[in-house]
């Protein structure tokens, strides 16, 4: 999985640099989250700017992170239209906030 981790105050930004977040990527995403879990700040921001497609495996991986990091805020940034529609269709948009920019997401951290 191609990604970059950026710490901004109380936020950990995980920028996913992949075109597709699918069954091929989901296992490595889960492994990376497990390895980073101890160092993730109070707010995890998933920057999905580069992700053009997400299937149920990618969605399941994001939901797994939501459950794994219980008590921490999780947000997504700049989900593309197909990803945004999937989040809305599955009602995950009610659990995970969506922002246009990383800066907008970081500003919401208490």
PDB file of C-alpha atoms in Angstrom, residues 40-109:
ATOM      1  CA  UNK A  40      -2.309   7.355  16.248  1.00  0.00           C
ATOM      2  CA  UNK A  41      -3.359  10.573  17.945  1.00  0.00           C
ATOM      3  CA  UNK A  42      -6.888  11.397  19.137  1.00  0.00           C
ATOM      4  CA  UNK A  43      -8.083  12.064  15.580  1.00  0.00           C
ATOM      5  CA  UNK A  44      -7.306   9.881  12.559  1.00  0.00           C
ATOM      6  CA  UNK A  45      -7.815  11.636   9.238  1.00  0.00           C
ATOM      7  CA  UNK A  46      -7.936   9.387   6.178  1.00  0.00           C
ATOM      8  CA  UNK A  47      -7.018  11.471   3.141  1.00  0.00           C
ATOM      9  CA  UNK A  48      -8.807   9.768   0.251  1.00  0.00           C
ATOM     10  CA  UNK A  49      -8.017  12.406  -2.372  1.00  0.00           C
ATOM     11  CA  UNK A  50      -6.255   9.893  -4.639  1.00  0.00           C
ATOM     12  CA  UNK A  51      -8.767   7.059  -4.177  1.00  0.00           C
ATOM     13  CA  UNK A  52     -11.072   6.908  -7.203  1.00  0.00           C
ATOM     14  CA  UNK A  53     -12.753   3.569  -6.388  1.00  0.00           C
ATOM     15  CA  UNK A  54     -13.646   1.752  -3.173  1.00  0.00           C
ATOM     16  CA  UNK A  55     -15.377  -1.615  -2.965  1.00  0.00           C
ATOM     17  CA  UNK A  56     -16.939  -3.441  -0.019  1.00  0.00           C
ATOM     18  CA  UNK A  57     -13.525  -4.734   1.103  1.00  0.00           C
ATOM     19  CA  UNK A  58     -12.162  -1.199   1.324  1.00  0.00           C
ATOM     20  CA  UNK A  59     -15.300  -0.083   3.114  1.00  0.00           C
ATOM     21  CA  UNK A  60     -14.975  -3.019   5.510  1.00  0.00           C
ATOM     22  CA  UNK A  61     -11.359  -2.080   6.216  1.00  0.00           C
ATOM     23  CA  UNK A  62     -12.374   1.492   7.060  1.00  0.00           C
ATOM     24  CA  UNK A  63     -15.153   0.167   9.294  1.00  0.00           C
ATOM     25  CA  UNK A  64     -12.626  -2.120  10.984  1.00  0.00           C
ATOM     26  CA  UNK A  65     -10.468   0.918  11.746  1.00  0.00           C
ATOM     27  CA  UNK A  66     -13.502   2.679  13.170  1.00  0.00           C
ATOM     28  CA  UNK A  67     -14.090  -0.249  15.532  1.00  0.00           C
ATOM     29  CA  UNK A  68     -10.375  -0.770  16.317  1.00  0.00           C
ATOM     30  CA  UNK A  69      -9.833   2.869  17.279  1.00  0.00           C
ATOM     31  CA  UNK A  70     -12.934   3.171  19.430  1.00  0.00           C
ATOM     32  CA  UNK A  71     -12.842   6.424  21.387  1.00  0.00           C
ATOM     33  CA  UNK A  72     -10.845   8.252  18.721  1.00  0.00           C
ATOM     34  CA  UNK A  73     -12.333  10.499  16.082  1.00  0.00           C
ATOM     35  CA  UNK A  74     -12.053   9.277  12.498  1.00  0.00           C
ATOM     36  CA  UNK A  75     -12.631  11.476   9.468  1.00  0.00           C
ATOM     37  CA  UNK A  76     -12.199  11.187   5.729  1.00  0.00           C
ATOM     38  CA  UNK A  77     -10.938  13.966   3.517  1.00  0.00           C
ATOM     39  CA  UNK A  78     -11.917  14.698  -0.053  1.00  0.00           C
ATOM     40  CA  UNK A  79     -13.645  11.424  -0.918  1.00  0.00           C
ATOM     41  CA  UNK A  80     -14.250  11.288  -4.660  1.00  0.00           C
ATOM     42  CA  UNK A  81     -17.825  11.044  -5.896  1.00  0.00           C
ATOM     43  CA  UNK A  82     -17.983   7.215  -6.078  1.00  0.00           C
ATOM     44  CA  UNK A  83     -16.458   6.871  -2.598  1.00  0.00           C
ATOM     45  CA  UNK A  84     -18.734   9.545  -1.150  1.00  0.00           C
ATOM     46  CA  UNK A  85     -21.789   7.783  -2.601  1.00  0.00           C
ATOM     47  CA  UNK A  86     -20.674   4.456  -1.118  1.00  0.00           C
ATOM     48  CA  UNK A  87     -20.234   6.036   2.330  1.00  0.00           C
ATOM     49  CA  UNK A  88     -23.687   7.606   2.048  1.00  0.00           C
ATOM     50  CA  UNK A  89     -25.354   4.441   0.721  1.00  0.00           C
ATOM     51  CA  UNK A  90     -24.008   2.397   3.640  1.00  0.00           C
ATOM     52  CA  UNK A  91     -24.738   5.210   6.115  1.00  0.00           C
ATOM     53  CA  UNK A  92     -21.113   5.288   7.216  1.00  0.00           C
ATOM     54  CA  UNK A  93     -21.273   9.022   6.581  1.00  0.00           C
ATOM     55  CA  UNK A  94     -23.264   9.161   9.846  1.00  0.00           C
ATOM     56  CA  UNK A  95     -20.337   7.618  11.765  1.00  0.00           C
ATOM     57  CA  UNK A  96     -17.359   9.126   9.972  1.00  0.00           C
ATOM     58  CA  UNK A  97     -17.280  12.828   9.164  1.00  0.00           C
ATOM     59  CA  UNK A  98     -16.196  13.979   5.739  1.00  0.00           C
ATOM     60  CA  UNK A  99     -14.241  17.170   5.001  1.00  0.00           C
ATOM     61  CA  UNK A 100     -13.056  18.891   1.854  1.00  0.00           C
ATOM     62  CA  UNK A 101      -9.473  19.446   3.058  1.00  0.00           C
ATOM     63  CA  UNK A 102      -7.069  18.089   5.647  1.00  0.00           C
ATOM     64  CA  UNK A 103      -6.966  21.543   7.220  1.00  0.00           C
ATOM     65  CA  UNK A 104     -10.763  21.533   7.674  1.00  0.00           C
ATOM     66  CA  UNK A 105     -10.589  18.138   9.397  1.00  0.00           C
ATOM     67  CA  UNK A 106      -7.677  19.186  11.624  1.00  0.00           C
ATOM     68  CA  UNK A 107      -9.556  22.317  12.736  1.00  0.00           C
ATOM     69  CA  UNK A 108     -12.350  20.145  14.173  1.00  0.00           C
ATOM     70  CA  UNK A 109      -9.989  18.404  16.604  1.00  0.00           C
TER      71      UNK A 109
END
